[in-house]
Amino acid sequence: MNILSALRSQSSQSKQDKSATATQSGPRPSKGIELKSKREVDLMRESSAIVATVLKEISEIIEPGMTTLDLDAYAEKRIREMGAVPSFKGYHGFPASICASVNQEVVHGIPSAKRVIKAGDIVKIDTGAYKNGFHGDSCITIAVPPVSDRAAKLVQVAEEALFKGIAQVKAGKYLLDIAGAIQDHVVAHGFTVVEDFTGHGVGRNLHEEPSVFNFRTHQLPNVRLRAGMTLAIEPIINMGSKNVRILRDKWTAVTVDNQLSAQFEHTVLVTEDGYEILTDRSKV
């Protein structure tokens, strides 16, 4: 998840991470990139499994006629039943437990009783859970059938791009390896990568260093990956222009050309010989 607007520098990332949230009793100030111990990774597996469970369940119950507020209420209830608190609710003033972004909405859609899900929609559900001092964070895009072939392709490529990026994760690799793999796959299929939002480190704080970008850039540090890093990798791709604008609610980002957008995200542990997907829905 990327609750904040574009993370264009490490200094702005650190400043945002130091802000108080409603779900953490005083998040620790950022000390740069944190490497998690075995005990800390075990705790992150718990919070991440909760996120995976909630997203899997939402993907199974979503149907036309439901509202995005219905999905938010379900997510909060399930997160709390599993002994966690919603990471997003109250985070920098965000009012809900999920971001629910439909069709041309790119990220940070605020759940609403007025937002009724229809057949043919593509719905991005992004959520996080905080338990035992650590966050898990993940996002899926759900195609509510029947969807157009082009919309289905967009969703497919977004998910493939996430796994192309994850496949590059290994101690000794670099963030640009992840970004290049994502960008090349997206562009090869005629879509665009949104550059106004990035992934991020995740752990004690919902957003930690480094910024995990999805496109080739020299504006952000090309960090070398080390075992113990935990990263939220989250490509966001558009059918048309890569550019977005923010609505009056100051949260919801939409495509400037009203074309569709899709997003997938996993919390990923860097290991010496590869990676572990902590929010893997196939394991819950």
mmCIF file of C-alpha atoms in Angstrom:
data_model
loop_
_atom_site.group_PDB
_atom_site.id
_atom_site.type_symbol
_atom_site.label_atom_id
_atom_site.label_comp_id
_atom_site.label_asym_id
_atom_site.label_seq_id
_atom_site.Cartn_x
_atom_site.Cartn_y
_atom_site.Cartn_z
ATOM 1 C CA MET A 1 0.000 0.000 0.000
ATOM 2 C CA ASN A 2 1.073 3.567 -0.621
ATOM 3 C CA ILE A 3 -1.164 5.723 1.584
ATOM 4 C CA LEU A 4 0.998 8.798 1.104
ATOM 5 C CA SER A 5 1.497 10.833 -2.032
ATOM 6 C CA ALA A 6 4.578 10.166 -4.160
ATOM 7 C CA LEU A 7 7.687 9.346 -2.157
ATOM 8 C CA ARG A 8 10.183 11.312 -4.176
ATOM 9 C CA SER A 9 13.003 11.414 -1.657
ATOM 10 C CA GLN A 10 14.337 9.467 1.261
ATOM 11 C CA SER A 11 14.121 12.532 3.492
ATOM 12 C CA SER A 12 10.404 12.968 2.888
ATOM 13 C CA GLN A 13 9.933 9.238 3.517
ATOM 14 C CA SER A 14 11.628 9.499 6.911
ATOM 15 C CA LYS A 15 9.616 12.536 7.897
ATOM 16 C CA GLN A 16 6.355 10.802 7.042
ATOM 17 C CA ASP A 17 7.332 7.659 8.922
ATOM 18 C CA LYS A 18 7.870 9.680 12.096
ATOM 19 C CA SER A 19 4.273 10.904 12.096
ATOM 20 C CA ALA A 20 1.991 9.403 14.763
ATOM 21 C CA THR A 21 -0.730 7.007 13.616
ATOM 22 C CA ALA A 22 -3.930 5.798 15.160
ATOM 23 C CA THR A 23 -2.938 2.141 14.931
ATOM 24 C CA GLN A 24 0.577 2.311 16.322
ATOM 25 C CA SER A 25 1.377 3.556 19.803
ATOM 26 C CA GLY A 26 4.192 5.793 18.714
ATOM 27 C CA PRO A 27 5.993 4.288 15.694
ATOM 28 C CA ARG A 28 9.738 4.339 16.087
ATOM 29 C CA PRO A 29 11.593 7.062 14.219
ATOM 30 C CA SER A 30 13.187 5.770 11.043
ATOM 31 C CA LYS A 31 16.795 4.696 11.459
ATOM 32 C CA GLY A 32 17.319 4.081 7.782
ATOM 33 C CA ILE A 33 16.797 0.646 6.286
ATOM 34 C CA GLU A 34 16.110 -1.908 8.998
ATOM 35 C CA LEU A 35 17.141 -5.551 8.717
ATOM 36 C CA LYS A 36 14.708 -7.829 10.517
ATOM 37 C CA SER A 37 15.862 -10.573 12.867
ATOM 38 C CA LYS A 38 14.423 -14.088 12.713
ATOM 39 C CA ARG A 39 12.118 -13.245 15.628
ATOM 40 C CA GLU A 40 10.929 -10.074 13.918
ATOM 41 C CA VAL A 41 10.313 -11.896 10.648
ATOM 42 C CA ASP A 42 8.238 -14.478 12.523
ATOM 43 C CA LEU A 43 6.107 -11.644 13.899
ATOM 44 C CA MET A 44 5.740 -10.137 10.435
ATOM 45 C CA ARG A 45 4.584 -13.504 9.126
ATOM 46 C CA GLU A 46 1.649 -13.277 11.553
ATOM 47 C CA SER A 47 0.489 -9.808 10.509
ATOM 48 C CA SER A 48 1.103 -10.597 6.843
ATOM 49 C CA ALA A 49 -0.919 -13.821 7.034
ATOM 50 C CA ILE A 50 -3.841 -11.818 8.413
ATOM 51 C CA VAL A 51 -3.663 -9.454 5.449
ATOM 52 C CA ALA A 52 -3.462 -12.380 3.022
ATOM 53 C CA THR A 53 -6.475 -14.019 4.647
ATOM 54 C CA VAL A 54 -8.602 -10.887 4.487
ATOM 55 C CA LEU A 55 -7.784 -10.231 0.832
ATOM 56 C CA LYS A 56 -8.454 -13.854 -0.103
ATOM 57 C CA GLU A 57 -11.816 -13.743 1.636
ATOM 58 C CA ILE A 58 -12.794 -10.434 0.017
ATOM 59 C CA SER A 59 -11.931 -11.843 -3.410
ATOM 60 C CA GLU A 60 -14.342 -14.705 -2.680
ATOM 61 C CA ILE A 61 -17.291 -12.669 -1.366
ATOM 62 C CA ILE A 62 -17.227 -9.602 -3.606
ATOM 63 C CA GLU A 63 -20.213 -9.327 -5.934
ATOM 64 C CA PRO A 64 -22.290 -6.718 -7.749
ATOM 65 C CA GLY A 65 -24.543 -4.755 -5.433
ATOM 66 C CA MET A 66 -22.074 -4.643 -2.565
ATOM 67 C CA THR A 67 -20.590 -1.287 -1.652
ATOM 68 C CA THR A 68 -16.972 -0.518 -0.970
ATOM 69 C CA LEU A 69 -18.059 0.390 2.565
ATOM 70 C CA ASP A 70 -19.404 -3.158 2.962
ATOM 71 C CA LEU A 71 -15.949 -4.472 2.078
ATOM 72 C CA ASP A 72 -14.288 -2.076 4.496
ATOM 73 C CA ALA A 73 -16.541 -3.190 7.360
ATOM 74 C CA TYR A 74 -15.810 -6.831 6.558
ATOM 75 C CA ALA A 75 -12.049 -6.229 6.450
ATOM 76 C CA GLU A 76 -11.968 -4.376 9.756
ATOM 77 C CA LYS A 77 -14.086 -7.032 11.469
ATOM 78 C CA ARG A 78 -11.831 -9.852 10.246
ATOM 79 C CA ILE A 79 -8.570 -8.053 11.049
ATOM 80 C CA ARG A 80 -9.734 -7.445 14.616
ATOM 81 C CA GLU A 81 -11.073 -11.000 14.989
ATOM 82 C CA MET A 82 -7.579 -12.268 14.210
ATOM 83 C CA GLY A 83 -6.052 -10.168 16.968
ATOM 84 C CA ALA A 84 -4.686 -7.281 14.909
ATOM 85 C CA VAL A 85 -5.708 -3.705 14.208
ATOM 86 C CA PRO A 86 -6.124 -2.142 10.761
ATOM 87 C CA SER A 87 -2.884 -0.437 9.728
ATOM 88 C CA PHE A 88 -4.591 2.099 7.509
ATOM 89 C CA LYS A 89 -7.380 3.384 9.734
ATOM 90 C CA GLY A 90 -6.364 6.778 11.074
ATOM 91 C CA TYR A 91 -3.013 6.697 9.265
ATOM 92 C CA HIS A 92 -2.345 10.362 8.477
ATOM 93 C CA GLY A 93 -6.109 10.813 8.822
ATOM 94 C CA PHE A 94 -7.207 8.069 6.431
ATOM 95 C CA PRO A 95 -10.752 7.143 7.528
ATOM 96 C CA ALA A 96 -10.975 3.444 6.659
ATOM 97 C CA SER A 97 -9.376 0.014 7.012
ATOM 98 C CA ILE A 98 -8.974 -0.567 3.278
ATOM 99 C CA CYS A 99 -8.323 1.503 0.227
ATOM 100 C CA ALA A 100 -11.002 0.590 -2.321
ATOM 101 C CA SER A 101 -10.235 2.031 -5.759
ATOM 102 C CA VAL A 102 -12.585 1.208 -8.628
ATOM 103 C CA ASN A 103 -11.844 1.323 -12.362
ATOM 104 C CA GLN A 104 -10.133 4.661 -13.159
ATOM 105 C CA GLU A 105 -9.373 5.226 -9.468
ATOM 106 C CA VAL A 106 -5.674 4.478 -9.112
ATOM 107 C CA VAL A 107 -5.009 4.324 -5.361
ATOM 108 C CA HIS A 108 -6.320 5.476 -1.976
ATOM 109 C CA GLY A 109 -10.014 5.260 -2.782
ATOM 110 C CA ILE A 110 -12.088 5.931 0.346
ATOM 111 C CA PRO A 111 -14.794 3.294 0.964
ATOM 112 C CA SER A 112 -18.309 4.669 0.639
ATOM 113 C CA ALA A 113 -21.905 3.471 0.954
ATOM 114 C CA LYS A 114 -22.527 5.310 -2.312
ATOM 115 C CA ARG A 115 -19.880 3.370 -4.246
ATOM 116 C CA VAL A 116 -21.815 0.325 -5.476
ATOM 117 C CA ILE A 117 -19.830 -2.407 -7.201
ATOM 118 C CA LYS A 118 -21.112 -3.370 -10.629
ATOM 119 C CA ALA A 119 -20.477 -6.226 -13.039
ATOM 120 C CA GLY A 120 -17.522 -5.297 -15.238
ATOM 121 C CA ASP A 121 -15.724 -3.275 -12.558
ATOM 122 C CA ILE A 122 -12.124 -3.838 -11.580
ATOM 123 C CA VAL A 123 -11.709 -3.184 -7.866
ATOM 124 C CA LYS A 124 -8.396 -2.597 -6.109
ATOM 125 C CA ILE A 125 -8.438 -3.608 -2.446
ATOM 126 C CA ASP A 126 -5.374 -2.568 -0.446
ATOM 127 C CA THR A 127 -5.113 -3.286 3.277
ATOM 128 C CA GLY A 128 -2.714 -3.725 6.160
ATOM 129 C CA ALA A 129 -2.718 -5.328 9.594
ATOM 130 C CA TYR A 130 -0.671 -4.391 12.669
ATOM 131 C CA LYS A 131 0.048 -7.067 15.251
ATOM 132 C CA ASN A 132 2.812 -7.608 17.797
ATOM 133 C CA GLY A 133 4.536 -4.413 16.706
ATOM 134 C CA PHE A 134 4.741 -5.154 12.974
ATOM 135 C CA HIS A 135 2.715 -4.480 9.841
ATOM 136 C CA GLY A 136 1.783 -6.595 6.850
ATOM 137 C CA ASP A 137 0.655 -4.857 3.654
ATOM 138 C CA SER A 138 -0.821 -6.148 0.390
ATOM 139 C CA CYS A 139 -3.138 -5.235 -2.489
ATOM 140 C CA ILE A 140 -5.112 -7.139 -5.102
ATOM 141 C CA THR A 141 -7.173 -6.109 -8.107
ATOM 142 C CA ILE A 142 -10.410 -8.052 -8.478
ATOM 143 C CA ALA A 143 -12.161 -8.272 -11.846
ATOM 144 C CA VAL A 144 -15.934 -8.511 -11.260
ATOM 145 C CA PRO A 145 -17.231 -10.556 -14.220
ATOM 146 C CA PRO A 146 -17.922 -10.099 -16.964
ATOM 147 C CA VAL A 147 -15.083 -7.680 -17.734
ATOM 148 C CA SER A 148 -13.768 -6.591 -21.107
ATOM 149 C CA ASP A 149 -10.829 -8.450 -22.638
ATOM 150 C CA ARG A 150 -8.707 -5.316 -22.361
ATOM 151 C CA ALA A 151 -9.553 -4.861 -18.671
ATOM 152 C CA ALA A 152 -8.774 -8.515 -17.971
ATOM 153 C CA LYS A 153 -5.440 -8.116 -19.732
ATOM 154 C CA LEU A 154 -4.592 -5.042 -17.661
ATOM 155 C CA VAL A 155 -5.250 -6.946 -14.435
ATOM 156 C CA GLN A 156 -3.262 -9.940 -15.654
ATOM 157 C CA VAL A 157 -0.245 -7.849 -16.654
ATOM 158 C CA ALA A 158 -0.292 -5.940 -13.345
ATOM 159 C CA GLU A 159 -0.106 -9.199 -11.392
ATOM 160 C CA GLU A 160 2.535 -10.623 -13.707
ATOM 161 C CA ALA A 161 4.588 -7.446 -13.310
ATOM 162 C CA LEU A 162 4.541 -7.849 -9.533
ATOM 163 C CA PHE A 163 5.955 -11.367 -9.821
ATOM 164 C CA LYS A 164 8.500 -10.278 -12.437
ATOM 165 C CA GLY A 165 9.750 -7.764 -9.886
ATOM 166 C CA ILE A 166 9.690 -10.224 -6.999
ATOM 167 C CA ALA A 167 11.700 -12.711 -9.071
ATOM 168 C CA GLN A 168 14.597 -10.235 -9.000
ATOM 169 C CA VAL A 169 14.697 -10.147 -5.192
ATOM 170 C CA LYS A 170 17.837 -11.633 -3.686
ATOM 171 C CA ALA A 171 20.609 -10.364 -1.448
ATOM 172 C CA GLY A 172 23.118 -8.542 -3.635
ATOM 173 C CA LYS A 173 20.581 -7.407 -6.231
ATOM 174 C CA TYR A 174 19.447 -3.774 -6.542
ATOM 175 C CA LEU A 175 16.149 -1.898 -6.556
ATOM 176 C CA LEU A 176 16.723 -1.053 -10.208
ATOM 177 C CA ASP A 177 16.667 -4.777 -10.983
ATOM 178 C CA ILE A 178 13.134 -4.938 -9.575
ATOM 179 C CA ALA A 179 12.046 -1.719 -11.269
ATOM 180 C CA GLY A 180 13.447 -2.669 -14.670
ATOM 181 C CA ALA A 181 11.750 -6.063 -14.672
ATOM 182 C CA ILE A 182 8.401 -4.483 -13.790
ATOM 183 C CA GLN A 183 8.647 -1.641 -16.301
ATOM 184 C CA ASP A 184 9.806 -3.852 -19.172
ATOM 185 C CA HIS A 185 6.902 -6.269 -18.706
ATOM 186 C CA VAL A 186 4.295 -3.516 -18.478
ATOM 187 C CA VAL A 187 5.568 -1.563 -21.477
ATOM 188 C CA ALA A 188 5.873 -4.719 -23.585
ATOM 189 C CA HIS A 189 2.110 -5.184 -23.228
ATOM 190 C CA GLY A 190 1.233 -1.602 -24.147
ATOM 191 C CA PHE A 191 0.467 -0.277 -20.670
ATOM 192 C CA THR A 192 2.140 2.381 -18.521
ATOM 193 C CA VAL A 193 3.683 2.425 -15.048
ATOM 194 C CA VAL A 194 2.392 5.055 -12.627
ATOM 195 C CA GLU A 195 5.398 7.010 -11.347
ATOM 196 C CA ASP A 196 3.668 9.192 -8.749
ATOM 197 C CA PHE A 197 3.551 6.364 -6.205
ATOM 198 C CA THR A 198 6.107 3.786 -5.129
ATOM 199 C CA GLY A 199 6.437 0.779 -2.896
ATOM 200 C CA HIS A 200 8.367 1.022 0.357
ATOM 201 C CA GLY A 201 9.998 -0.754 3.215
ATOM 202 C CA VAL A 202 7.571 -2.102 5.804
ATOM 203 C CA GLY A 203 7.931 -3.412 9.343
ATOM 204 C CA ARG A 204 7.557 -1.556 12.634
ATOM 205 C CA ASN A 205 6.257 1.347 10.569
ATOM 206 C CA LEU A 206 3.812 1.033 7.714
ATOM 207 C CA HIS A 207 6.169 3.021 5.519
ATOM 208 C CA GLU A 208 9.905 2.664 5.957
ATOM 209 C CA GLU A 209 12.941 3.213 3.797
ATOM 210 C CA PRO A 210 13.693 2.524 1.021
ATOM 211 C CA SER A 211 11.297 3.726 -1.660
ATOM 212 C CA VAL A 212 10.713 0.708 -3.927
ATOM 213 C CA PHE A 213 10.135 2.244 -7.338
ATOM 214 C CA ASN A 214 8.557 0.436 -10.312
ATOM 215 C CA PHE A 215 10.317 2.315 -13.112
ATOM 216 C CA ARG A 216 13.890 3.169 -14.026
ATOM 217 C CA THR A 217 14.971 6.357 -12.300
ATOM 218 C CA HIS A 218 18.043 8.075 -10.918
ATOM 219 C CA GLN A 219 15.970 10.319 -8.627
ATOM 220 C CA LEU A 220 15.734 7.701 -5.887
ATOM 221 C CA PRO A 221 18.568 5.719 -4.284
ATOM 222 C CA ASN A 222 19.357 2.439 -6.049
ATOM 223 C CA VAL A 223 19.695 0.452 -2.845
ATOM 224 C CA ARG A 224 21.542 -2.874 -2.762
ATOM 225 C CA LEU A 225 19.315 -5.580 -1.294
ATOM 226 C CA ARG A 226 20.391 -7.295 1.929
ATOM 227 C CA ALA A 227 18.980 -10.346 3.690
ATOM 228 C CA GLY A 228 16.461 -9.275 6.331
ATOM 229 C CA MET A 229 15.008 -6.360 4.386
ATOM 230 C CA THR A 230 11.210 -6.426 4.141
ATOM 231 C CA LEU A 231 9.758 -4.629 1.139
ATOM 232 C CA ALA A 232 6.253 -3.773 -0.041
ATOM 233 C CA ILE A 233 6.572 -4.179 -3.802
ATOM 234 C CA GLU A 234 3.539 -2.713 -5.576
ATOM 235 C CA PRO A 235 3.381 -1.971 -9.286
ATOM 236 C CA ILE A 236 0.488 0.277 -10.319
ATOM 237 C CA ILE A 237 -0.217 0.316 -14.042
ATOM 238 C CA ASN A 238 -2.587 2.250 -16.288
ATOM 239 C CA MET A 239 -4.274 1.414 -19.541
ATOM 240 C CA GLY A 240 -3.551 4.877 -20.927
ATOM 241 C CA SER A 241 -1.559 7.804 -19.583
ATOM 242 C CA LYS A 242 0.701 7.180 -16.597
ATOM 243 C CA ASN A 243 -0.374 10.513 -15.107
ATOM 244 C CA VAL A 244 -2.848 10.862 -12.247
ATOM 245 C CA ARG A 245 -4.683 13.599 -10.377
ATOM 246 C CA ILE A 246 -5.993 13.783 -6.809
ATOM 247 C CA LEU A 247 -9.691 14.313 -6.131
ATOM 248 C CA ARG A 248 -11.140 16.856 -3.715
ATOM 249 C CA ASP A 249 -11.145 14.328 -0.887
ATOM 250 C CA LYS A 250 -7.326 14.769 -0.986
ATOM 251 C CA TRP A 251 -6.834 10.992 -1.047
ATOM 252 C CA THR A 252 -8.264 9.356 -4.149
ATOM 253 C CA ALA A 253 -5.939 9.369 -7.160
ATOM 254 C CA VAL A 254 -7.542 8.857 -10.584
ATOM 255 C CA THR A 255 -6.186 8.551 -14.101
ATOM 256 C CA VAL A 256 -6.115 11.848 -15.985
ATOM 257 C CA ASP A 257 -7.709 10.256 -19.046
ATOM 258 C CA ASN A 258 -10.367 8.209 -17.194
ATOM 259 C CA GLN A 259 -8.869 4.944 -18.375
ATOM 260 C CA LEU A 260 -8.526 1.903 -16.128
ATOM 261 C CA SER A 261 -5.804 1.261 -13.555
ATOM 262 C CA ALA A 262 -4.691 -1.936 -11.777
ATOM 263 C CA GLN A 263 -2.422 -2.664 -8.802
ATOM 264 C CA PHE A 264 -0.952 -5.651 -6.976
ATOM 265 C CA GLU A 265 1.277 -5.682 -3.902
ATOM 266 C CA HIS A 266 3.046 -8.149 -1.646
ATOM 267 C CA THR A 267 5.160 -7.812 1.471
ATOM 268 C CA VAL A 268 8.396 -9.610 0.590
ATOM 269 C CA LEU A 269 11.350 -10.725 2.721
ATOM 270 C CA VAL A 270 14.801 -10.573 1.121
ATOM 271 C CA THR A 271 16.855 -13.721 1.817
ATOM 272 C CA GLU A 272 20.431 -14.685 0.985
ATOM 273 C CA ASP A 273 19.303 -16.897 -1.882
ATOM 274 C CA GLY A 274 16.072 -15.228 -2.939
ATOM 275 C CA TYR A 275 12.863 -14.146 -1.257
ATOM 276 C CA GLU A 276 9.823 -15.131 0.758
ATOM 277 C CA ILE A 277 6.389 -13.663 0.011
ATOM 278 C CA LEU A 278 4.993 -12.991 3.467
ATOM 279 C CA THR A 279 1.501 -12.051 2.207
ATOM 280 C CA ASP A 280 1.149 -15.133 -0.017
ATOM 281 C CA ARG A 281 -2.601 -15.814 -0.281
ATOM 282 C CA SER A 282 -2.031 -19.387 -1.461
ATOM 283 C CA LYS A 283 -0.744 -20.284 2.021
ATOM 284 C CA VAL A 284 -3.780 -19.162 4.016
#
